[in-house]
Amino acid sequence: MAKRPNPGLQAIADRVGVSKMTVSRVLRGGGGFSAETEAKVREAADALGYVPNRLAAAFGRSGTSTLVGVCVPRLNSALFGSVLESLNATLARLGYDTMIGAHDHLPSEEEAWIRALAAWKPAAVVLTSREHSARTLSTLRDMSVPVLEMWDLRTAPIDLSVGFSHYDNGWEMARTIANAGRQRIGYIGGLAERQTMGAVRLNGFRKGLDEAGLSVFAEERLTDRPGFYSGYYATEMLLARAPKLDAIYYQDDEMAIGGQAYLTARGIRVPDDIGIAGWGGMEAASILPRRLTTTMVPTTRLGKVAAEALVSRLRDAPVQDVTVVQTRLVPGSTI
Amino acid sequence: MAKRPNPGLQAIADRVGVSKMTVSRVLRGGGGFSAETEAKVREAADALGYVPNRLAAAFGRSGTSTLVGVCVPRLNSALFGSVLESLNATLARLGYDTMIGAHDHLPSEEEAWIRALAAWKPAAVVLTSREHSARTLSTLRDMSVPVLEMWDLRTAPIDLSVGFSHYDNGWEMARTIANAGRQRIGYIGGLAERQTMGAVRLNGFRKGLDEAGLSVFAEERLTDRPGFYSGYYATEMLLARAPKLDAIYYQDDEMAIGGQAYLTARGIRVPDDIGIAGWGGMEAASILPRRLTTTMVPTTRLGKVAAEALVSRLRDAPVQDVTVVQTRLVPGSTI
DNA sequence: CTACGTCACGTTACCGGTAACCCATGCCGC
DNA sequence: GCGGCATGGGTTACCGGTAACGTGACGTAG
């Protein structure tokens, strides 16, 4: 079997004895041809092993692209990975192709990616960041395609928004910890300057504590990216400064599990000596000796809902601008 | 600021007073124009906010595409996520754009993805599966672009291969476990029918045990996907059938950590009562009470090396067909 | 019998960049 | 003075689909 140049519409048209326009009509469906012609065209397309040329289609007339750009903070994250997996699978099933990017929580990276994406004239864009640079917004406007902001709810989305309120997540956990009678409460997470979702949860957390007459007693902010090990040593550092904490809220479950490991190694009992809570509902949390108090994020559903909302918009079907995907606070037994 | 239609080469050409061909030459570099012309063209392009149209470029003449297709088993995997992150970042830095797909270890999924990818006439393809369907190979041949097979080493790669030997990984761990004096050794992992990398490691593992006069005493195969929790209950099931095991080799670290959690919950001591070993070198393994015996996979380096090899090939620079990225057996203290 | 609509298809032009080719100018050596 | 050649461009054709519009055959209402 030698390499054969892939046939185009013209090759099919020649074989059947019609014009390539008729072939185009048949293969895209929608009428304007007889059943007999359709059968012959389909047979010929199959025989020749026709592969549609999306490049040519998207290039010729805009509005026919099936390309969707998706930008997430990182690709090696359990949570975003699940969202991406589900988003991509749903888009693929509906006939769309995914171009990815990672912005690492830096608006400048997102901006560079968006500009590269614009060169491909995609049908839609999915973003997961909270803040966009002015140039990003300008590029998006020039592209004039549907934009879906995912992960956090936006009060004023550019276009579509699917997610939940990180602020409320933090608030809710604050109330849970306060109701459990904890008094000296610490926080461990990433830097606040970067407007990450974790920082938003912290704001909600502070508000919740405030309403209960409490405040964050001590906090540890890391420049390292969150993970098991950073949770481990951040806990060590925080307790060195504030030994009398009776609860710690972690930016995510991985850090909480790392923290738990440190506490266990030191003989500090959870939740007797100190309570811990995480965020995200990662699978790893399910195998701890005690079930971790955390917030479950329905990542798979989020990706699916986002993909479906986007495709609805692309097909001019009615869609809500803002779709809330509910998270769930899992009481666990570590607080 | 209203939406403005993005200018093309012609708009720049009109502004400067040259032909669009000259503008094309300047923007792609390579000569055929004066320094004066170059300056004027660049200024005009900047002023108009020119965004190159990769769609048109790739469509017009093949060989000018900057699109690379990457297909991994899953997008929500710590290991593949890291590889993807590094691969994508390196490709982006070198001016390439990434289209992704997930095949979930099913050749049919990979085949469907490849066909969708072919419609975009990419510059190259990166695969991570071990087995490809006949139709996949046929489509790849028709595309006639560089193909890089990553993750496992291929004895006869389609084109380029970057990775390491899973077989050797399994063999090496078998020798390590045997040398530690373990006799009744179990295995926990996924199904063998699917030609996954885990199955290849198991083959090497069997061979290593065989050379030491041993064999796999009992094994537990799951249809569920690997993870913390499946490691937890697979350990329970395996030990119910074979209580006298003195070592277990897990398909990956997540399962091993899950297994460790089960053993701890049951009061079974590691490594005194039973030894465990994982694979992958996941970060989570670093926070166990005892460091997990495992094989470290340099995911970040793997992605970077793969991207660089691919780009070298695309630029007609010399590349080795097969590049080995070394893994490292971490002795740890759980065997 | 004519006017008009519908169906099924053909024709034409076009998207924006690029390879291949052509052309004018100026400088050089002989 | 003339041929040769490098430099700095311009011209043309083309990639493979698709929107817009044109056309002939046929059916049908007035």
XYZ file of C-alpha atoms (C1' of nucleotides) in Angstrom:
730
model
C 0.000 0.000 0.000
C 1.662 3.161 -1.148
C 0.882 6.606 0.032
C -1.868 8.108 -2.026
C -2.594 11.784 -2.070
C -5.885 12.300 -0.327
C -8.712 12.895 -2.728
C -10.749 16.070 -2.577
C -14.332 16.810 -3.413
C -13.377 17.073 -7.063
C -12.134 13.495 -7.155
C -15.442 12.281 -5.787
C -17.341 14.532 -8.173
C -15.445 13.177 -11.176
C -16.086 9.616 -10.142
C -19.822 10.134 -9.721
C -20.250 12.552 -12.588
C -21.563 15.548 -10.695
C -20.039 18.874 -9.653
C -18.005 19.176 -6.480
C -20.617 21.562 -5.145
C -23.140 18.745 -5.136
C -20.668 16.527 -3.331
C -20.155 19.259 -0.760
C -23.897 19.516 -0.244
C -24.306 15.788 0.232
C -21.445 15.365 2.651
C -22.572 18.233 4.835
C -26.191 17.178 4.684
C -29.006 19.669 4.490
C -30.673 18.879 1.215
C -30.521 20.059 -2.342
C -29.882 16.652 -3.871
C -31.730 13.441 -4.703
C -31.528 10.230 -2.717
C -29.945 8.535 -5.703
C -27.176 11.121 -5.955
C -26.571 10.966 -2.248
C -26.059 7.216 -2.348
C -23.610 7.430 -5.218
C -21.648 10.246 -3.616
C -21.398 8.509 -0.272
C -20.265 5.321 -1.907
C -17.601 7.111 -3.905
C -16.398 9.060 -0.857
C -16.069 5.821 1.025
C -14.302 4.039 -1.808
C -11.782 6.830 -2.187
C -11.262 7.143 1.560
C -12.177 10.794 1.538
C -10.961 12.808 4.522
C -12.647 16.200 4.828
C -10.289 19.131 4.756
C -11.280 21.292 7.696
C -8.445 23.628 6.923
C -9.923 24.516 3.557
C -13.452 24.727 4.911
C -12.514 26.974 7.806
C -10.344 29.078 5.573
C -12.851 29.553 2.800
C -15.775 30.796 4.757
C -15.447 31.725 8.402
C -18.128 30.239 10.593
C -17.443 26.723 9.425
C -14.578 25.991 11.807
C -14.852 23.135 14.292
C -11.840 24.234 16.286
C -12.202 25.138 19.956
C -9.347 26.639 21.958
C -9.114 25.713 25.639
C -6.713 27.348 28.088
C -6.229 25.987 31.602
C -3.776 26.966 34.340
C -1.818 23.757 34.163
C -2.103 20.477 32.352
C -0.703 18.382 35.183
C -3.395 18.990 37.711
C -5.770 16.296 38.899
C -8.687 18.695 39.016
C -8.175 20.558 35.754
C -7.149 17.323 34.118
C -10.539 15.851 34.879
C -12.330 18.905 33.593
C -10.237 18.890 30.449
C -10.789 15.188 29.935
C -14.527 15.541 30.111
C -14.638 18.770 28.125
C -12.497 17.328 25.365
C -14.427 14.066 25.209
C -17.746 15.885 24.944
C -16.492 18.305 22.319
C -15.002 15.447 20.304
C -18.277 13.566 20.433
C -20.068 16.627 19.100
C -17.599 17.009 16.245
C -15.249 19.648 17.571
C -11.481 19.590 17.863
C -9.540 20.970 20.801
C -6.463 23.150 20.785
C -4.949 23.555 24.244
C -2.854 26.006 26.160
C -1.624 26.496 29.718
C -1.263 29.900 31.326
C 0.200 28.965 34.712
C -1.931 31.671 36.359
C -0.078 34.371 34.424
C -2.239 36.743 32.354
C 0.723 37.323 30.044
C 0.891 33.636 29.175
C -2.811 33.586 28.484
C -2.435 36.625 26.275
C 0.331 35.024 24.224
C -1.699 31.875 23.831
C -4.822 33.733 22.740
C -2.864 35.521 20.061
C -1.477 32.255 18.758
C -4.964 30.780 18.830
C -6.455 33.720 16.944
C -4.217 32.825 14.003
C -6.241 29.645 13.617
C -9.644 31.374 13.501
C -11.277 29.028 16.001
C -15.013 28.632 16.407
C -14.904 29.296 20.153
C -12.644 29.863 23.141
C -12.745 28.392 26.655
C -10.880 30.158 29.446
C -10.326 29.248 33.080
C -8.597 32.308 34.426
C -10.106 35.004 36.565
C -8.329 38.022 35.224
C -7.627 38.789 31.592
C -5.243 41.409 30.284
C -6.608 44.323 28.266
C -4.964 42.949 25.164
C -6.517 39.541 25.728
C -9.942 41.152 25.849
C -9.171 43.152 22.755
C -8.044 40.078 20.837
C -11.128 38.190 21.953
C -13.324 41.025 20.728
C -11.628 41.057 17.356
C -12.124 37.318 17.048
C -15.842 37.750 17.699
C -16.505 34.140 18.599
C -18.268 32.648 21.626
C -16.140 32.758 24.782
C -16.822 30.497 27.734
C -15.319 31.294 31.102
C -15.157 28.220 33.237
C -14.329 27.258 36.789
C -15.216 30.403 38.656
C -18.513 32.169 38.223
C -18.211 35.617 36.758
C -20.606 38.324 37.770
C -20.208 39.852 34.312
C -19.007 37.164 31.919
C -17.583 38.143 28.563
C -20.099 35.793 27.039
C -20.836 32.460 28.705
C -19.859 31.299 32.163
C -20.010 27.840 33.742
C -18.794 27.185 37.250
C -19.401 27.840 40.895
C -18.483 30.443 43.449
C -15.087 29.941 45.010
C -15.933 32.746 47.396
C -18.937 30.824 48.646
C -16.843 27.656 48.942
C -14.480 29.469 51.284
C -17.317 31.062 53.212
C -19.080 27.760 53.695
C -15.964 26.039 54.988
C -15.339 28.906 57.393
C -18.803 28.442 58.855
C -18.286 24.681 59.125
C -14.997 25.109 60.949
C -16.398 27.809 63.221
C -19.466 25.735 64.049
C -17.185 22.892 65.068
C -15.917 25.174 67.811
C -12.478 25.844 66.410
C -10.970 29.117 67.563
C -7.430 29.545 66.314
C -7.601 28.915 62.631
C -4.763 28.910 60.121
C -4.608 28.997 56.341
C -2.098 27.469 53.956
C -2.028 28.267 50.271
C -0.393 30.094 47.398
C 0.331 33.752 46.967
C -2.561 36.178 47.018
C -1.099 38.654 44.565
C -1.890 36.293 41.768
C -5.636 36.435 41.441
C -6.048 32.707 41.556
C -9.189 30.919 42.588
C -7.514 29.938 45.856
C -7.181 33.592 46.746
C -10.883 34.076 46.097
C -11.742 31.161 48.360
C -9.580 32.735 51.041
C -11.527 35.970 50.771
C -14.772 34.077 51.279
C -13.156 32.151 54.115
C -12.172 35.372 55.891
C -15.667 36.723 55.498
C -17.166 33.546 56.939
C -14.856 33.625 59.933
C -15.571 37.298 60.407
C -19.288 36.649 60.604
C -18.564 34.124 63.340
C -16.477 36.643 65.246
C -13.232 34.978 64.244
C -10.345 35.684 61.905
C -7.455 33.869 60.294
C -5.006 33.531 63.138
C -1.939 32.689 61.062
C -1.249 31.884 57.473
C 1.508 30.434 55.350
C 1.844 31.503 51.740
C 4.001 29.589 49.341
C 5.524 30.609 46.068
C 5.894 26.951 45.138
C 3.046 25.386 43.328
C 0.557 23.505 45.502
C 1.156 19.807 46.016
C 1.558 17.078 48.591
C 5.032 18.053 49.591
C 4.395 21.779 49.800
C 1.467 20.998 52.103
C 3.807 18.941 54.248
C 6.461 21.546 54.848
C 4.090 24.506 54.880
C 2.360 22.855 57.814
C 5.698 22.454 59.542
C 6.525 26.115 59.010
C 3.121 27.376 60.042
C 3.035 25.362 63.266
C 6.538 26.523 64.127
C 5.228 30.083 64.108
C 1.806 29.371 65.568
C 1.906 26.154 67.608
C -1.492 26.604 69.170
C -3.601 26.430 66.032
C -6.611 24.159 66.346
C -7.556 24.083 62.656
C -5.978 24.626 59.245
C -7.744 25.330 55.963
C -5.668 24.289 52.972
C -5.858 25.623 49.459
C -6.519 22.144 48.156
C -6.730 18.487 49.098
C -3.223 17.611 48.014
C -1.803 20.143 50.413
C -4.173 18.954 53.137
C -3.054 15.367 52.650
C 0.560 16.476 52.798
C -0.266 18.367 55.975
C -1.970 15.327 57.437
C 1.164 13.317 56.737
C 3.273 15.847 58.612
C 0.916 15.889 61.568
C 0.848 12.104 61.742
C 4.639 11.978 61.586
C 4.796 14.395 64.530
C 2.252 12.483 66.548
C -0.261 15.308 66.349
C -3.738 13.802 66.247
C -6.376 14.792 63.696
C -8.940 16.000 64.555
C -8.323 15.760 68.303
C -5.327 18.095 68.472
C -5.962 19.961 65.273
C -8.614 19.957 62.574
C -7.833 20.122 58.866
C -9.890 20.875 55.795
C -9.036 20.845 52.126
C -10.717 21.698 48.868
C -11.355 19.934 45.592
C -12.566 16.459 46.468
C -9.571 14.681 45.034
C -9.610 10.932 44.997
C -6.596 10.682 47.244
C -8.639 12.175 50.071
C -10.856 9.107 50.150
C -8.164 6.786 51.427
C -7.021 8.769 54.430
C -7.524 7.080 57.799
C -10.267 9.592 58.418
C -12.229 11.047 55.592
C -11.024 14.546 54.822
C -13.328 17.491 55.368
C -13.380 19.127 51.968
C -15.432 20.585 49.148
C -16.245 18.226 46.302
C -15.978 19.759 42.844
C -17.877 17.881 40.112
C -15.107 18.134 37.557
C -16.533 15.693 35.063
C -19.920 17.336 35.091
C -18.334 20.746 34.809
C -16.474 19.824 31.647
C -19.527 18.218 30.121
C -21.854 21.097 30.936
C -19.343 23.610 29.624
C -18.909 21.744 26.344
C -22.647 21.410 25.862
C -23.297 25.062 26.611
C -20.642 26.088 24.140
C -21.939 23.852 21.390
C -25.463 25.094 21.972
C -24.254 28.622 21.440
C -22.331 27.611 18.339
C -25.478 26.057 16.939
C -27.527 29.104 17.807
C -29.566 27.125 20.294
C -30.747 28.952 23.410
C -28.284 28.873 26.327
C -28.122 30.479 29.706
C -25.309 32.983 30.000
C -24.403 31.710 33.430
C -24.665 28.074 34.488
C -24.007 27.108 38.085
C -22.541 23.689 38.757
C -23.048 22.851 42.402
C -20.169 21.886 44.645
C -20.769 19.944 47.843
C -19.146 20.343 51.220
C -18.164 16.911 52.488
C -18.202 17.067 56.320
C -15.694 14.228 56.633
C -14.190 13.720 60.050
C -11.048 15.785 60.169
C -12.631 18.893 61.674
C -13.001 50.364 20.755
C -15.077 48.621 18.161
C -14.370 45.315 16.603
C -12.204 45.753 13.550
C -11.782 43.081 10.966
C -8.256 41.815 11.209
C -6.029 43.163 8.504
C -4.264 40.844 6.102
C -1.009 41.153 4.264
C -2.728 43.284 1.640
C -3.679 45.927 4.184
C -0.077 46.207 5.300
C 1.098 46.249 1.705
C -1.276 49.079 0.816
C -0.155 51.120 3.779
C 3.530 50.746 2.967
C 3.148 50.886 -0.784
C 4.584 47.489 -1.670
C 3.055 44.210 -2.784
C 1.728 41.693 -0.278
C 4.383 39.261 -1.425
C 7.052 41.565 -0.074
C 5.193 41.830 3.196
C 5.036 38.043 3.350
C 8.765 37.824 2.784
C 9.540 40.328 5.498
C 7.312 38.801 8.119
C 8.648 35.331 7.571
C 12.245 36.513 7.388
C 14.728 35.024 4.977
C 15.760 37.916 2.779
C 14.755 39.399 -0.515
C 14.061 42.873 0.793
C 15.952 45.962 1.930
C 16.417 47.026 5.519
C 14.359 50.129 4.813
C 11.419 48.124 3.498
C 11.621 45.743 6.409
C 11.383 48.579 8.918
C 8.364 50.115 7.205
C 6.577 46.791 6.916
C 7.183 45.859 10.535
C 5.967 49.232 11.694
C 2.820 48.996 9.616
C 2.134 45.442 10.791
C 2.476 46.576 14.359
C 0.299 49.633 13.861
C -2.474 47.604 12.261
C -2.225 44.862 14.870
C -1.608 42.216 12.265
C -2.324 38.641 13.356
C -0.878 36.045 10.987
C -3.425 33.708 9.488
C -2.040 30.240 10.002
C -5.147 28.782 8.496
C -4.454 30.424 5.153
C -0.752 29.657 5.295
C -1.248 25.997 6.112
C -3.985 25.703 3.552
C -2.162 27.352 0.702
C 1.026 25.385 0.696
C 1.372 22.276 2.796
C 4.544 22.163 4.807
C 3.905 25.498 6.425
C 1.649 24.258 9.216
C 2.668 24.790 12.830
C 0.052 22.421 14.170
C 1.084 19.358 16.158
C -1.400 16.690 17.215
C -0.799 14.945 20.543
C -2.751 11.927 21.733
C -2.399 10.592 25.273
C -4.296 7.860 27.105
C -5.985 10.242 29.508
C -5.830 13.900 30.291
C -6.425 13.504 34.009
C -3.332 11.582 34.886
C -0.561 13.011 37.030
C 2.128 11.373 34.936
C 0.808 12.083 31.456
C -0.288 15.501 32.607
C 3.297 16.371 33.420
C 4.537 15.066 30.111
C 1.844 16.974 28.267
C 2.572 20.146 30.217
C 6.227 20.057 29.345
C 5.657 18.954 25.757
C 3.114 21.678 25.146
C 5.226 24.389 26.774
C 8.261 23.458 24.707
C 6.295 23.271 21.478
C 4.652 26.624 22.203
C 8.025 28.215 22.847
C 9.252 26.933 19.500
C 6.237 28.322 17.684
C 3.999 25.286 17.404
C 0.384 24.833 18.432
C -1.004 21.721 20.060
C -4.179 19.842 19.262
C -4.972 17.160 21.798
C -6.811 13.894 22.018
C -7.316 11.087 24.524
C -7.590 7.457 23.520
C -8.251 5.814 26.885
C -6.051 2.869 25.867
C -8.473 1.978 23.080
C -6.984 1.722 19.571
C -10.388 2.583 18.138
C -10.431 5.903 19.964
C -6.970 6.686 18.731
C -8.034 5.826 15.220
C -11.026 8.157 15.350
C -8.878 10.946 16.714
C -6.213 10.511 14.049
C -8.826 10.770 11.348
C -10.178 13.980 12.837
C -6.647 15.302 13.132
C -5.810 14.461 9.531
C -8.527 16.883 8.438
C -6.372 19.683 9.833
C -3.232 18.726 7.920
C -0.933 18.967 10.930
C 2.829 19.294 10.705
C 3.434 16.325 13.004
C 1.801 13.762 15.262
C 2.742 12.559 18.752
C 1.366 9.251 20.006
C 1.643 7.503 23.341
C -0.007 4.197 22.660
C 1.687 0.880 22.143
C -0.564 -0.628 19.545
C -2.048 1.119 16.563
C -4.853 -0.174 14.385
C -4.155 -0.920 10.734
C -6.303 2.015 9.729
C -4.393 4.320 12.056
C -1.161 3.324 10.373
C -2.704 3.783 6.975
C -3.952 7.262 7.831
C -0.577 8.196 9.245
C 1.091 7.046 6.061
C -1.256 9.099 3.929
C -0.547 12.140 6.054
C 3.182 11.669 5.469
C 4.298 13.849 8.372
C 6.753 13.116 11.183
C 5.320 10.787 13.839
C 6.763 10.595 17.310
C 5.938 7.656 19.539
C 6.468 8.551 23.140
C 6.461 6.863 26.513
C 7.469 3.358 25.608
C 10.455 2.587 23.445
C 9.591 0.921 20.182
C 11.928 -1.565 18.656
C 10.722 -0.477 15.238
C 9.243 3.003 15.512
C 7.081 4.363 12.734
C 9.405 7.329 12.633
C 10.749 8.787 15.888
C 10.591 7.304 19.369
C 11.344 8.882 22.737
C 10.935 6.970 25.966
C 12.232 4.139 28.037
C 11.658 0.411 28.371
C 8.704 -0.489 30.535
C 9.774 -4.087 30.235
C 13.142 -3.256 31.792
C 11.407 -1.236 34.512
C 9.432 -4.302 35.500
C 12.473 -6.566 35.248
C 14.559 -4.273 37.421
C 11.928 -4.068 40.124
C 11.577 -7.857 40.122
C 15.302 -8.213 40.768
C 15.164 -5.615 43.541
C 12.289 -7.379 45.267
C 13.899 -10.795 44.846
C 17.243 -9.546 46.169
C 15.462 -8.269 49.250
C 14.608 -11.885 49.990
C 10.900 -11.711 49.239
C 9.391 -15.032 48.242
C 5.667 -14.800 47.799
C 5.116 -11.895 45.518
C 1.827 -10.480 44.296
C 0.882 -8.049 41.533
C -1.924 -5.542 41.332
C -2.800 -3.715 38.153
C -5.130 -3.319 35.209
C -6.239 -5.839 32.661
C -3.601 -7.474 30.509
C -5.732 -7.815 27.382
C -5.341 -4.157 26.761
C -1.768 -3.770 25.656
C -1.052 -1.012 28.104
C 2.358 -0.086 29.376
C 1.480 -1.619 32.724
C 1.064 -4.980 31.031
C 4.491 -4.629 29.488
C 6.035 -3.879 32.856
C 4.339 -6.979 34.217
C 5.932 -9.071 31.477
C 9.351 -7.746 32.417
C 8.517 -8.296 36.063
C 7.639 -11.948 35.438
C 10.860 -12.433 33.539
C 12.896 -10.886 36.363
C 11.242 -13.097 38.943
C 11.725 -16.096 36.736
C 15.454 -15.454 36.527
C 15.517 -15.420 40.317
C 13.667 -18.708 40.473
C 10.443 -17.069 41.512
C 7.079 -16.265 39.969
C 4.072 -14.071 40.586
C 2.303 -15.892 43.383
C -1.027 -14.128 43.075
C -2.389 -11.213 41.149
C -5.377 -8.963 41.144
C -6.534 -7.412 37.906
C -8.992 -4.570 37.855
C -11.229 -3.300 35.135
C -11.469 0.024 36.952
C -8.953 2.599 36.068
C -5.931 2.783 38.366
C -6.099 5.177 41.300
C -5.754 5.487 45.046
C -9.012 3.828 45.835
C -8.646 0.942 43.415
C -5.251 0.236 44.991
C -6.931 0.203 48.367
C -9.603 -2.352 47.630
C -7.531 -4.423 45.214
C -5.105 -4.978 48.095
C -7.964 -6.086 50.289
C -9.181 -8.516 47.649
C -5.741 -9.880 46.881
C -4.844 -10.487 50.523
C -8.177 -12.193 51.114
C -7.188 -14.739 48.470
C -3.479 -14.910 49.284
C -2.909 -13.852 52.906
C 0.694 -14.971 53.039
C 2.127 -12.589 50.446
C 5.313 -10.862 51.536
C 5.471 -8.310 48.707
C 3.177 -6.588 46.223
C 4.166 -4.820 43.023
C 1.617 -2.233 41.980
C 0.964 -0.900 38.506
C 1.636 2.618 39.720
C 2.324 4.749 42.760
C -1.242 5.854 43.271
C -2.343 2.261 43.649
C 0.614 1.533 45.910
C -0.307 4.458 48.143
C -3.877 3.233 48.258
C -2.557 -0.203 49.158
C -0.364 1.255 51.853
C -3.429 2.984 53.307
C -5.280 -0.323 53.444
C -2.368 -2.120 55.072
C -1.983 0.618 57.678
C -5.693 0.510 58.429
C -5.412 -3.258 58.985
C -2.369 -2.936 61.197
C -0.184 -4.734 58.681
C 3.319 -3.279 58.878
C 5.291 -2.132 55.831
C 7.888 -3.413 55.122
C 8.063 -5.749 58.127
C 4.989 -7.829 57.337
C 4.794 -7.067 53.642
C 6.817 -5.074 51.143
C 5.284 -2.817 48.524
C 6.589 -1.203 45.378
C 5.005 1.170 42.921
C 5.894 2.802 39.660
C 6.000 6.335 38.324
C 7.643 8.442 40.989
C 4.543 10.469 41.703
C 4.823 13.325 44.113
C 2.298 11.809 46.473
C 4.775 9.024 47.225
C 7.130 11.488 48.877
C 4.925 12.065 51.881
C 4.424 8.479 52.955
C 5.812 7.602 56.388
C 8.442 5.533 54.641
C 9.666 6.446 51.216
C 8.021 4.271 48.601
C 10.129 1.881 46.573
C 9.343 2.896 43.040
C 10.651 3.813 39.601
C 11.055 7.522 38.923
C 9.943 8.637 35.482
C 11.376 11.994 34.360
C 8.119 13.275 32.909
C 9.201 16.859 32.410
C 12.370 15.872 30.640
C 10.506 13.367 28.535
C 8.099 15.992 27.242
C 10.880 18.446 26.547
C 13.082 15.934 24.768
C 10.170 14.714 22.691
C 9.223 18.244 21.626
C 12.771 19.093 20.717
C 13.285 15.920 18.730
C 10.107 16.565 16.812
C 10.974 20.157 16.022
C 14.442 19.119 14.888
C 12.872 16.718 12.455
C 10.442 19.362 11.262
C 13.338 21.700 10.598
C 15.287 19.006 8.801
C 17.933 19.015 11.494
C 19.596 15.691 12.304
C 17.802 13.626 14.981
C 18.218 10.195 16.394
C 15.336 7.910 15.551
C 15.253 6.531 19.071
C 16.019 8.573 22.163
C 16.185 6.893 25.531
C 15.178 8.893 28.587
C 16.496 7.164 31.662
C 14.233 6.177 34.521
C 15.620 5.568 37.967
C 14.708 2.908 40.490
C 14.290 4.561 43.875
C 15.119 1.932 46.523
C 12.987 3.669 49.149
C 12.245 1.679 52.280
C 9.036 -0.179 51.657
C 10.629 -3.397 50.384
C -51.652 27.998 -22.360
C -48.919 30.819 -19.644
C -46.728 32.319 -15.327
C -44.614 31.025 -11.552
C -42.544 28.035 -7.990
C -39.656 24.212 -6.697
C -36.204 20.854 -7.131
C -31.648 19.363 -8.275
C -27.746 20.663 -9.682
C -23.936 23.641 -12.197
C -20.940 28.068 -12.360
C -18.406 31.538 -10.561
C -15.905 33.985 -7.295
C -13.554 34.149 -3.271
C -11.039 33.371 1.315
C -5.212 34.894 2.435
C -1.049 33.393 2.090
C 2.947 31.334 -0.689
C 5.965 29.032 -4.605
C 7.453 29.843 -8.880
C 8.571 32.864 -12.087
C 9.451 37.394 -14.176
C 11.520 42.032 -14.406
C 14.107 46.380 -13.558
C 18.147 48.424 -11.751
C 22.926 48.887 -10.664
C 27.482 47.242 -10.350
C 31.241 44.558 -11.833
C 35.024 42.794 -14.888
C 36.909 42.354 -19.345
C 30.678 49.166 -24.352
C 28.647 44.905 -23.328
C 27.403 40.578 -21.035
C 26.702 38.560 -16.588
C 24.859 38.500 -12.176
C 23.208 39.783 -7.641
C 19.661 42.591 -5.383
C 14.939 43.980 -4.460
C 11.137 43.689 -5.683
C 6.250 42.596 -8.599
C 2.852 39.049 -11.026
C 0.435 35.104 -11.449
C -1.546 30.926 -10.213
C -2.989 27.966 -6.885
C -4.457 25.347 -2.516
C -10.016 23.009 -1.504
C -13.739 24.074 0.155
C -18.332 27.117 0.298
C -21.879 31.211 -0.449
C -24.313 33.251 -3.836
C -26.433 32.975 -7.764
C -27.853 30.942 -12.295
C -30.306 27.369 -14.984
C -33.095 23.743 -17.004
C -36.813 20.419 -16.200
C -40.960 19.616 -14.303
C -45.370 20.427 -11.804
C -49.163 23.248 -10.870
C -52.462 27.100 -10.320
C -55.027 30.632 -12.691
